[in-house]
CSV table of C-alpha atoms and ligand atoms in Angstrom, one decimal:
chain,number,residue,atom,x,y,z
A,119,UNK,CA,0.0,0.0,0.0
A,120,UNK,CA,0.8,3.7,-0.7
A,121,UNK,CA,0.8,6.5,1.0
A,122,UNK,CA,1.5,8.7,-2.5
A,123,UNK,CA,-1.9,9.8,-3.0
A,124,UNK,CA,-2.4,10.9,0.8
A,125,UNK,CA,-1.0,14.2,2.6
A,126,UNK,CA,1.4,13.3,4.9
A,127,UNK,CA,1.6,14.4,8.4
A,128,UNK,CA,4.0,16.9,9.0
A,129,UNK,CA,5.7,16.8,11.7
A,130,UNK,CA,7.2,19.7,11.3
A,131,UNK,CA,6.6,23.1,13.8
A,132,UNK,CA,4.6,25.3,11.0
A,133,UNK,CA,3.4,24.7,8.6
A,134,UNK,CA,1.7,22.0,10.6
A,135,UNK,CA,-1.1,19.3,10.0
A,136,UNK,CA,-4.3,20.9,10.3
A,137,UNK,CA,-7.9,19.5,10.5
A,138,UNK,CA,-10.3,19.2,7.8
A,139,UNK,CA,-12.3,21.5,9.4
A,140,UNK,CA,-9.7,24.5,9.3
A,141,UNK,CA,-9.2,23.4,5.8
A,142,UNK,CA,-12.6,23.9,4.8
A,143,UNK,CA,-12.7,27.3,6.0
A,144,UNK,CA,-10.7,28.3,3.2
A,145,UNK,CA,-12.9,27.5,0.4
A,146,UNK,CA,-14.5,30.5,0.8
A,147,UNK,CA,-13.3,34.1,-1.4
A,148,UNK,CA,-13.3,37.1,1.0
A,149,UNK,CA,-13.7,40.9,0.3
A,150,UNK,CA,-11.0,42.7,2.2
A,151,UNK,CA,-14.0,45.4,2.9
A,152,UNK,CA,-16.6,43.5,3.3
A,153,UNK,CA,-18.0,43.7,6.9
A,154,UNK,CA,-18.0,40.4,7.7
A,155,UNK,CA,-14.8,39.5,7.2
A,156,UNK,CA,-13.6,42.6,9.4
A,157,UNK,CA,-15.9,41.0,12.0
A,158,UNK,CA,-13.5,37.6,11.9
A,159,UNK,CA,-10.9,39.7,12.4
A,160,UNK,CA,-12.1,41.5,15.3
A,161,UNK,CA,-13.0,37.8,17.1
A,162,UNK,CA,-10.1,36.3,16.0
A,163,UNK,CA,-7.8,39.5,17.3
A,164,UNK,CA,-10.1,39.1,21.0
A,165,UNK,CA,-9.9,35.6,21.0
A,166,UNK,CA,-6.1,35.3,20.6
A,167,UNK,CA,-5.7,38.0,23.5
A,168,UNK,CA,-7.5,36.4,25.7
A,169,UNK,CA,-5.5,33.1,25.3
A,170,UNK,CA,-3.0,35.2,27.2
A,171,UNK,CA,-5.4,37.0,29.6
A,172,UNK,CA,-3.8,40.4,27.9
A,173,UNK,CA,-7.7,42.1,27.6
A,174,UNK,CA,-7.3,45.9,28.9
A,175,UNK,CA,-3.8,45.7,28.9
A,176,UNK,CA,-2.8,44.3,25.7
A,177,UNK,CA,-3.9,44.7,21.9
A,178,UNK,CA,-3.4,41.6,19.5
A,179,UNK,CA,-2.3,43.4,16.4
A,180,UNK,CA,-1.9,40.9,13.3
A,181,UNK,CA,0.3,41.0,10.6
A,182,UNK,CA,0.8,39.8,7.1
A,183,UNK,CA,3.7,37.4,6.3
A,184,UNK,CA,5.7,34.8,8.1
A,185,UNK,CA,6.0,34.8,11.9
A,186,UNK,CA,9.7,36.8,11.6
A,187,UNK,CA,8.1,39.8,9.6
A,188,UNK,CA,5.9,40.0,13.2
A,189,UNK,CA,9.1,39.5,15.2
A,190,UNK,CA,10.8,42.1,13.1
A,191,UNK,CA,8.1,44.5,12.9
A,192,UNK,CA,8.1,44.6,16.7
A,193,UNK,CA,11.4,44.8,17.2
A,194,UNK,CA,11.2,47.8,14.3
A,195,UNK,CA,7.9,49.4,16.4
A,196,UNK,CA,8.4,48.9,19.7
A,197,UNK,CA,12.5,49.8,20.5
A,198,UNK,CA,12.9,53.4,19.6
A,199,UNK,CA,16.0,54.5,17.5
A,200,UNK,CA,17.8,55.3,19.9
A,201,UNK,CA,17.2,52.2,22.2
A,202,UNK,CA,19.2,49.5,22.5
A,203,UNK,CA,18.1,45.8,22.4
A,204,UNK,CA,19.9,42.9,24.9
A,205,UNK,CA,18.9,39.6,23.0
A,206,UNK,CA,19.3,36.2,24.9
A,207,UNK,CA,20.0,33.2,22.8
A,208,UNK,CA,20.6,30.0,22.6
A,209,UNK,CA,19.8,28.9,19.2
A,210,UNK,CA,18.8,30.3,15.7
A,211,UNK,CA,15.7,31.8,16.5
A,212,UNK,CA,17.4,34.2,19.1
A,213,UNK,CA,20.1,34.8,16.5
A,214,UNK,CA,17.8,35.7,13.9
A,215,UNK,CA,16.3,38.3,16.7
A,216,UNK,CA,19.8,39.7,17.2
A,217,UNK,CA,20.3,40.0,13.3
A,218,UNK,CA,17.2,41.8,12.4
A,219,UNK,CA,17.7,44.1,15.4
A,220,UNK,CA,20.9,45.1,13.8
A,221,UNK,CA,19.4,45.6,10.5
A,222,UNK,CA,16.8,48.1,11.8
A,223,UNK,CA,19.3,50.0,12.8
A,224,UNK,CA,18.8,48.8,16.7
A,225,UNK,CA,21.8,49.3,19.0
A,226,UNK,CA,22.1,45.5,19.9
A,227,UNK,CA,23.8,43.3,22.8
A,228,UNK,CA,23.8,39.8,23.1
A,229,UNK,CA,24.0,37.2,26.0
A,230,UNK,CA,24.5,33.5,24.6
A,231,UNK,CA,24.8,29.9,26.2
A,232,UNK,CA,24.8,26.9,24.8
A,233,UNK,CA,22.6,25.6,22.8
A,234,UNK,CA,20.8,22.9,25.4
A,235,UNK,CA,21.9,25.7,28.5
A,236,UNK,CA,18.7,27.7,28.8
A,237,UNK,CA,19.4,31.9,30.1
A,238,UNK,CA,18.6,32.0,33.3
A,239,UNK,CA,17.1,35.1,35.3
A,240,UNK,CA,20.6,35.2,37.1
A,241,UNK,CA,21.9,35.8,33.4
A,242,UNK,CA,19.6,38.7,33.0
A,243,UNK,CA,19.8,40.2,35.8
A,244,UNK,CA,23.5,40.8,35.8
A,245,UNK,CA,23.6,41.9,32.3
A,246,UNK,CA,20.9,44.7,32.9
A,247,UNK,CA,22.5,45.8,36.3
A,248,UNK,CA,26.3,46.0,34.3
A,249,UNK,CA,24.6,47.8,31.7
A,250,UNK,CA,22.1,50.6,32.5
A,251,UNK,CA,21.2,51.9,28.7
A,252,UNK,CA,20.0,48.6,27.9
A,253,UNK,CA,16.6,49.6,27.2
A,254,UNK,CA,14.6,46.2,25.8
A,255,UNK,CA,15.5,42.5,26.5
A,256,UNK,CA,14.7,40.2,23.4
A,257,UNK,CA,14.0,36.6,24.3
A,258,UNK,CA,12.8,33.0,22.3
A,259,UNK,CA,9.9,31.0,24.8
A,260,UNK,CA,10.7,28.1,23.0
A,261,UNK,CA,13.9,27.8,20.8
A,262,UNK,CA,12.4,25.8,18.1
A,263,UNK,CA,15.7,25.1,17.0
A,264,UNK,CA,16.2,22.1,19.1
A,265,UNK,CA,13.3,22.8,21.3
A,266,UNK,CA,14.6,24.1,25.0
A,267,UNK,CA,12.0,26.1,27.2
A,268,UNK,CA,13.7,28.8,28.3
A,269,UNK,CA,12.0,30.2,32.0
A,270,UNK,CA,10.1,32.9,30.8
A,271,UNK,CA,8.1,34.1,34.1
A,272,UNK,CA,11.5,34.6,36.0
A,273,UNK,CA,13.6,36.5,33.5
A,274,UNK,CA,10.3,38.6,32.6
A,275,UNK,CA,10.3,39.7,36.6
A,276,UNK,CA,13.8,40.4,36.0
A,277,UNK,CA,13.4,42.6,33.2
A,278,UNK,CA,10.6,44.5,35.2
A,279,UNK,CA,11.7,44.9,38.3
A,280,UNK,CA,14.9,47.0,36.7
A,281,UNK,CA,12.4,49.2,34.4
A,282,UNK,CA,13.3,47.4,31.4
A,283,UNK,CA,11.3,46.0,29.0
A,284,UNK,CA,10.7,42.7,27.0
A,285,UNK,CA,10.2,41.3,23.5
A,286,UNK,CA,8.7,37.8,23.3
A,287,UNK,CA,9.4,35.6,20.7
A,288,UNK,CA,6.7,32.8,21.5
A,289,UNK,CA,5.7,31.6,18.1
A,290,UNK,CA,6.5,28.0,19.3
A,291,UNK,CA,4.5,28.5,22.2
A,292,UNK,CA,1.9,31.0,22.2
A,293,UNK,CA,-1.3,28.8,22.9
A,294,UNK,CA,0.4,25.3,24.3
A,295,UNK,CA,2.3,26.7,27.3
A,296,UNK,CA,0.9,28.8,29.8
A,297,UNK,CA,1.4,32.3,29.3
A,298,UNK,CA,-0.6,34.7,31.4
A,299,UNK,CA,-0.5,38.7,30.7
A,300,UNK,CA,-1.4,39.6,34.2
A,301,UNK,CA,1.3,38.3,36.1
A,302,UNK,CA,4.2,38.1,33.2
A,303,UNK,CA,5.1,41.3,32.6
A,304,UNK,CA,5.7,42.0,28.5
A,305,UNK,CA,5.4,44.8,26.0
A,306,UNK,CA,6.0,42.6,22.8
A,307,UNK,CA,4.7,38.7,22.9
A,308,UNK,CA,4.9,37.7,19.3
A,309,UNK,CA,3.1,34.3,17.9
A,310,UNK,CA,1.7,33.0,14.2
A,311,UNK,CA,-1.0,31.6,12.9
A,312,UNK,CA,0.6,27.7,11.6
A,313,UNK,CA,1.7,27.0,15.3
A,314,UNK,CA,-0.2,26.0,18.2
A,315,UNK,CA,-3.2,27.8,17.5
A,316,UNK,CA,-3.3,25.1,14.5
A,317,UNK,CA,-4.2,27.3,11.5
A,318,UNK,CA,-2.6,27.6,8.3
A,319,UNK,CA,0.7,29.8,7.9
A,320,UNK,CA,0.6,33.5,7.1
A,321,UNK,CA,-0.4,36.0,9.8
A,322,UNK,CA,1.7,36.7,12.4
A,323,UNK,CA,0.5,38.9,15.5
A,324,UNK,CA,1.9,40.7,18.0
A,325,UNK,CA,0.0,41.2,21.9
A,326,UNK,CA,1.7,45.0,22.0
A,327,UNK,CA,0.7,46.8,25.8
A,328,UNK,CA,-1.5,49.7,24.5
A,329,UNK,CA,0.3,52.1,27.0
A,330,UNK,CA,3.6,51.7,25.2
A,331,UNK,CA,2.4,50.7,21.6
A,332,UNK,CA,0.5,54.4,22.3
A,333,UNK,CA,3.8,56.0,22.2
A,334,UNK,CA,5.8,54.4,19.0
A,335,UNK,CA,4.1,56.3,16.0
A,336,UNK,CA,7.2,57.1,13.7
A,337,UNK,CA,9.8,54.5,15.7
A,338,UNK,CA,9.5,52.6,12.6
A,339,UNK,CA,11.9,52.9,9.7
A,340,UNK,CA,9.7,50.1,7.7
A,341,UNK,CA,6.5,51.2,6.2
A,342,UNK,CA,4.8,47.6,5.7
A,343,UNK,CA,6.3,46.6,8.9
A,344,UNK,CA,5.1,49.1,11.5
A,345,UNK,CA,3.0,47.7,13.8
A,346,UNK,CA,1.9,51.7,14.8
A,347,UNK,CA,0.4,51.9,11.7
A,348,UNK,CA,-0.7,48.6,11.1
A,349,UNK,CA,-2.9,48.8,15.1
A,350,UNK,CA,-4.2,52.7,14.4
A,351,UNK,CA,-5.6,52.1,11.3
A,352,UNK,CA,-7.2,48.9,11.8
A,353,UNK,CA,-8.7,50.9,15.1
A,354,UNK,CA,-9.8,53.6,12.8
A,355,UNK,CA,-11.5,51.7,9.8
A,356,UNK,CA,-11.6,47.8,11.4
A,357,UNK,CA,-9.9,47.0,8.1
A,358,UNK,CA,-6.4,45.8,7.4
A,359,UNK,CA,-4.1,48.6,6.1
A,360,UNK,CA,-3.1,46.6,2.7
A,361,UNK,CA,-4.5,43.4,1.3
A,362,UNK,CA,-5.4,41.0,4.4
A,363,UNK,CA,-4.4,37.1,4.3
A,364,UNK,CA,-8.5,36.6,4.0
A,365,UNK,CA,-8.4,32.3,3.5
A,366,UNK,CA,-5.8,32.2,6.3
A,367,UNK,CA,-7.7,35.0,9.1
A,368,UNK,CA,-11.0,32.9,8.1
A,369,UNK,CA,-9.0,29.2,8.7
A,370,UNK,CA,-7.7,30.2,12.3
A,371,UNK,CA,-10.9,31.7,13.3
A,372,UNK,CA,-11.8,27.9,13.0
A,373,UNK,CA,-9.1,27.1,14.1
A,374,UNK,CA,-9.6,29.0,17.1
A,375,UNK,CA,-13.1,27.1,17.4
A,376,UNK,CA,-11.8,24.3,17.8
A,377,UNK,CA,-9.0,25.3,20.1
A,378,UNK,CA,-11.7,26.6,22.7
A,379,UNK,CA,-14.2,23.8,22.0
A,380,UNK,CA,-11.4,21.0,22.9
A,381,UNK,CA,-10.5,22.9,26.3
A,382,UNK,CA,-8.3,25.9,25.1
A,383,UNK,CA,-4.7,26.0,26.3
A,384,UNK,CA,-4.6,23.3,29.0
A,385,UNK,CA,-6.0,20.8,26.7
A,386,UNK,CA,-3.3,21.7,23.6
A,387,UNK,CA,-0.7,21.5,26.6
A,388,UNK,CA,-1.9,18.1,27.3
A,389,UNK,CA,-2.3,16.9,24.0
A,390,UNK,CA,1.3,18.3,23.5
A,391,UNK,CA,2.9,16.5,26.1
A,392,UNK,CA,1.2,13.1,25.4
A,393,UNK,CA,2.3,13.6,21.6
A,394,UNK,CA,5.9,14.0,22.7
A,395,UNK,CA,6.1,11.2,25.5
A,396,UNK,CA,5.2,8.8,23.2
A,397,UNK,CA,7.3,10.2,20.6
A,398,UNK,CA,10.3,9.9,22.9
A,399,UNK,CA,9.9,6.5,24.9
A,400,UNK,CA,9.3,4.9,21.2
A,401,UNK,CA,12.3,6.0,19.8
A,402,UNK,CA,14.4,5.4,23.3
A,403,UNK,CA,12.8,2.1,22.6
A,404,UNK,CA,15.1,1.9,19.3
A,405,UNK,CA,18.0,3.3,20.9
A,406,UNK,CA,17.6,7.3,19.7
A,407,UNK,CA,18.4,9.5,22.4
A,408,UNK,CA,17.2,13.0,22.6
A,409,UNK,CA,19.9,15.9,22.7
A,410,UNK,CA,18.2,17.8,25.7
A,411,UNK,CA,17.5,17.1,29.0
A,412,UNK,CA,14.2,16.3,29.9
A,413,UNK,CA,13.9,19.4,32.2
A,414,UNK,CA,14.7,21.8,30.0
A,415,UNK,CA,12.4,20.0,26.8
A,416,UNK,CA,9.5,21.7,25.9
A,417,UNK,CA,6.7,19.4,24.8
A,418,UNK,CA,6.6,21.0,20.8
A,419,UNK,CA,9.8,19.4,18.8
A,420,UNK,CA,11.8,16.7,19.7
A,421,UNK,CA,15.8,17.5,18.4
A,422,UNK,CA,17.5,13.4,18.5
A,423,UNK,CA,21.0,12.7,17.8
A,424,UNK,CA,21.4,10.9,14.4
A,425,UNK,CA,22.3,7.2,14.5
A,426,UNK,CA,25.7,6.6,14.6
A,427,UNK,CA,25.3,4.2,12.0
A,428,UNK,CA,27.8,4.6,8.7
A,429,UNK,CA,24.9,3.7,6.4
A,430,UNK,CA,22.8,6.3,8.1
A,431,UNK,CA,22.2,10.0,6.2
A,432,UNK,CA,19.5,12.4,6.9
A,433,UNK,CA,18.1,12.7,2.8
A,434,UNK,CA,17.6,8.8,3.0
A,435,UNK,CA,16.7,8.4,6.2
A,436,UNK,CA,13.7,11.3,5.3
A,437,UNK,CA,12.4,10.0,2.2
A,438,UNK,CA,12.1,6.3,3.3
A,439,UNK,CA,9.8,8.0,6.2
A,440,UNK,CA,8.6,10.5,3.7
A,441,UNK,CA,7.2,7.4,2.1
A,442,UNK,CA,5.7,5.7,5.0
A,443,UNK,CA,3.6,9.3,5.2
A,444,UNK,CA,5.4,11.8,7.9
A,445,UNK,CA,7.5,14.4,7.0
A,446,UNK,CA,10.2,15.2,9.8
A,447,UNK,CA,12.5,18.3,10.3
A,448,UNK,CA,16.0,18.4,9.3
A,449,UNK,CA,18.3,19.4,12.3
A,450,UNK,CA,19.7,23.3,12.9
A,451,UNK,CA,22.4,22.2,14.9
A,452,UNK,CA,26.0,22.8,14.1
A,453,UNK,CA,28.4,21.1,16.1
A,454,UNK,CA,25.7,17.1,16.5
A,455,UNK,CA,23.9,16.0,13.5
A,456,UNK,CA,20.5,15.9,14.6
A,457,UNK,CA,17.3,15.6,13.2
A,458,UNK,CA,13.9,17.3,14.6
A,459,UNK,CA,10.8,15.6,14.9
A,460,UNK,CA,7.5,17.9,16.0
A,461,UNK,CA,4.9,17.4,18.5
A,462,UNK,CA,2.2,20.4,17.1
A,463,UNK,CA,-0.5,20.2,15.1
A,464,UNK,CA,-4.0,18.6,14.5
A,465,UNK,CA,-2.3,15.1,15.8
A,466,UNK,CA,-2.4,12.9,18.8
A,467,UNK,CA,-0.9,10.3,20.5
A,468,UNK,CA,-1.7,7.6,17.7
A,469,UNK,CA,-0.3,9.7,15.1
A,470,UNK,CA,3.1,9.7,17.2
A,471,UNK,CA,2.9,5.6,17.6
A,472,UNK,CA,2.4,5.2,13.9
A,473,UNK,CA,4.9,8.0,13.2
A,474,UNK,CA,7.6,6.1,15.5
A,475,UNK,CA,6.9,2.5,13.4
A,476,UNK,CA,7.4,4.4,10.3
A,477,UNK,CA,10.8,5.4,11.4
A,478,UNK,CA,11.4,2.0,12.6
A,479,UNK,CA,10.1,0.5,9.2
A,480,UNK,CA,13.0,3.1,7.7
A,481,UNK,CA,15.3,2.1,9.7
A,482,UNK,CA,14.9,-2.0,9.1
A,483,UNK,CA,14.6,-0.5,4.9
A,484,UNK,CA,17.9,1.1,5.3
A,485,UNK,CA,19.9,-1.2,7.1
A,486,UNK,CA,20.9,0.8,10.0
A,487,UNK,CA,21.2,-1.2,12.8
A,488,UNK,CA,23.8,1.0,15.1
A,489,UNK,CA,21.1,3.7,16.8
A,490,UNK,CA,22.4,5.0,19.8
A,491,UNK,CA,24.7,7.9,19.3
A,492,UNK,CA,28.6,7.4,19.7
A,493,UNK,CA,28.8,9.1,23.5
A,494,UNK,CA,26.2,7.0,24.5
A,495,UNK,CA,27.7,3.8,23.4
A,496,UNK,CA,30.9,4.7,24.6
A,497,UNK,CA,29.4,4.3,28.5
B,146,LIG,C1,8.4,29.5,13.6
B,146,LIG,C2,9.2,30.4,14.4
B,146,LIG,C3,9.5,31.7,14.0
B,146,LIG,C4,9.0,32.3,12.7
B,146,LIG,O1,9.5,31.6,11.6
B,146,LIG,P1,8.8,31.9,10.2
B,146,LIG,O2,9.6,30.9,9.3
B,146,LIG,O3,9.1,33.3,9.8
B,146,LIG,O4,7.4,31.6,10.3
B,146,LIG,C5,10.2,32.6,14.9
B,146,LIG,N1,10.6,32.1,16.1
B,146,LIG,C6,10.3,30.9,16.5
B,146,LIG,C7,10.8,30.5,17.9
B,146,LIG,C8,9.7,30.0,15.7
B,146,LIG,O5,9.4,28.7,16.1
């Protein structure tokens, strides 16, 4: 039997499997004026805020593109010219923050560990006392680039208690973790639409504090990117200033149905972290062993060393599961070959099991017998 004539799942972090019925929603042709699509927007821009408790303090202000055109349109917004941006990192994500912050122009600083060492509030706290003009902190939630949680609530009551201010990248986790507005202090928490929330990719959107997005009209030196703009003139008119993503606002307001029909964020979370246990004790079961701790993995993508097996390479190894139906992620490490496998999207447990046989199926296909990584044989 074939799976050529099916999609297959992807178990990649965005573009993600989504349900049929978030695919359906898009066989519908929008006008960009028409009132009821600006109505979609307006519950899917209140529904996504309240995912993070941010109503009265917050606006959700969405974007057109890719989740970095939202990173970089906040960055581009919310830091005035003159600021100067402290990014943490510990992957690619946070080094894509630090080099669109220089390319806006942003005075930049950087604090990096390791790639499986997540910043601590420690970290934070002792840059921002040695350096008082600091005026932001930029930090990745999740580093989807081999999938470490970094502690979010701690460094944010860092930032805040020494006047500074923080930029969120949680397009990873925005909707699956817990992230609550009134008790993590932000000015910038940054998502997407093909991530957790389970629509198609897209829209970005940015939960800007209405106090300080009040006071960046002309901090941007983009004009498609200004999140100013973008906020006061969907305030004014309830329109999107320039043609709106209408298939994909209409998909994650289903989306977004079905997110808050199935239990909302505690559900996902749960659905999540069944997903990636069974991911995980499968492929221990075969020998793979998974390059971060377990403390420090969030439950969204799984990074495993490759097998140490001289027959094994990533392009084979992919399309022999490619062909069993799942698409995995290559890794983004540099120093370990790696491969990523995700945990998001319309999926459950079942999904994982079969996904886990399909790589044992490739495995058998390929000959590679020799699983476990070097190190690990070695003890
Ligand atoms: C997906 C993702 C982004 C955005 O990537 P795009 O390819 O622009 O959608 C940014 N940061 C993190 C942590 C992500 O996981």
């Amino acid at each position: 039997m074939s799976n050529a004539d099916r999609d297959p799942i992807l178990l990649t972090p965005g573009p993600l499997t989504t349900s049929l019925a978030t695919k359906t929603a898009m066989l519908r042709d929008w006008g960009s004026w028409d009132a009821s699509f600006n109505t979609i927007t307006a519950r899917v821009r209140a529904r996504l805020t309240a995912v993070v408790n941010g109503e009265g303090t917050h606006v959700c202000v969405p974007l057109q593109g890719s989740g970095t055109f939202s990173v970089e349109a906040a960055v581009n917004t919310l830091v005035p010219r003159n600021g100067h941006l402290l990014v943490l990192i510990n992957g690619a994500y946070g080094k894509r923050l630090a080099r669109l912050t220089e390319m806006m122009g942003r005075k930049l600083s950087v604090f990096e560990t390791a790639e499986d060492v997540p910043t601590t509030a420690a970290d934070v706290a002792r840059k921002l006392d040695a350096d008082p003009s600091i005026t932001h902190v930029g930090l990745i939630h999740c580093e989807t680039s081999t999938g470490i949680l970094n502690p979010l609530p701690e460094i944010a009551e860092a930032v805040a208690q020494r006047g500074r201010r923080l930029i969120i990248d949680a397009m990873s986790s925005f909707g699956a973790l817990p992230i609550d507005a009134r008790t993590v202090p932000f000015d910038a928490l940054i998502a997407a639409s093909g991530k957790c929330i389970e629509g198609p990719p897209g829209m970005g959107f940015v939960f800007a504090r209405k106090s300080a997005l009040e006071q960046c009209a002309g901090n941007s030196s983009s004009l498609s990117l200004d999140l100013y703009d973008q906020w006061s003139y969907m305030e004014k008119t309830t329109q999107w200033r320039y043609t709106p993503p209408t298939h994909v606002v209409a998909a994650l307001d289903a989306a977004l149905d079905q997110y808050l029909s199935a239990g909302g964020q505690p559900a996902r979370l749960a659905r999540y972290t069944a997903n990636c246990e069974t991911l995980i004790a499968g492929m221990k079961e075969m020998g793979f062993r998974p390059f971060l701790d377990a403390r420090i993995q969030a439950p969204i993508i799984v990074t495993f060393h490759a097998p140490s097996d001289p027959r094994y390479a990533f392009k084979a190894f992919y399309d022999k599961v490619r062909d069993k139906g799942f698409i995995l992620y290559p890794g983004k490490l540099t120093q370990v070959e790696t491969f990523r496998v995700g945990c998001i999207g319309a999926i459950g447990p079942d999904e994982m099991r079969h996904a886990v046989n399909a790589v044992r199926d490739a495995l058998v296909d390929l000959g590679i017998r020799q699983v476990a990584p070097a190190a690990v044989k070695a003890a």
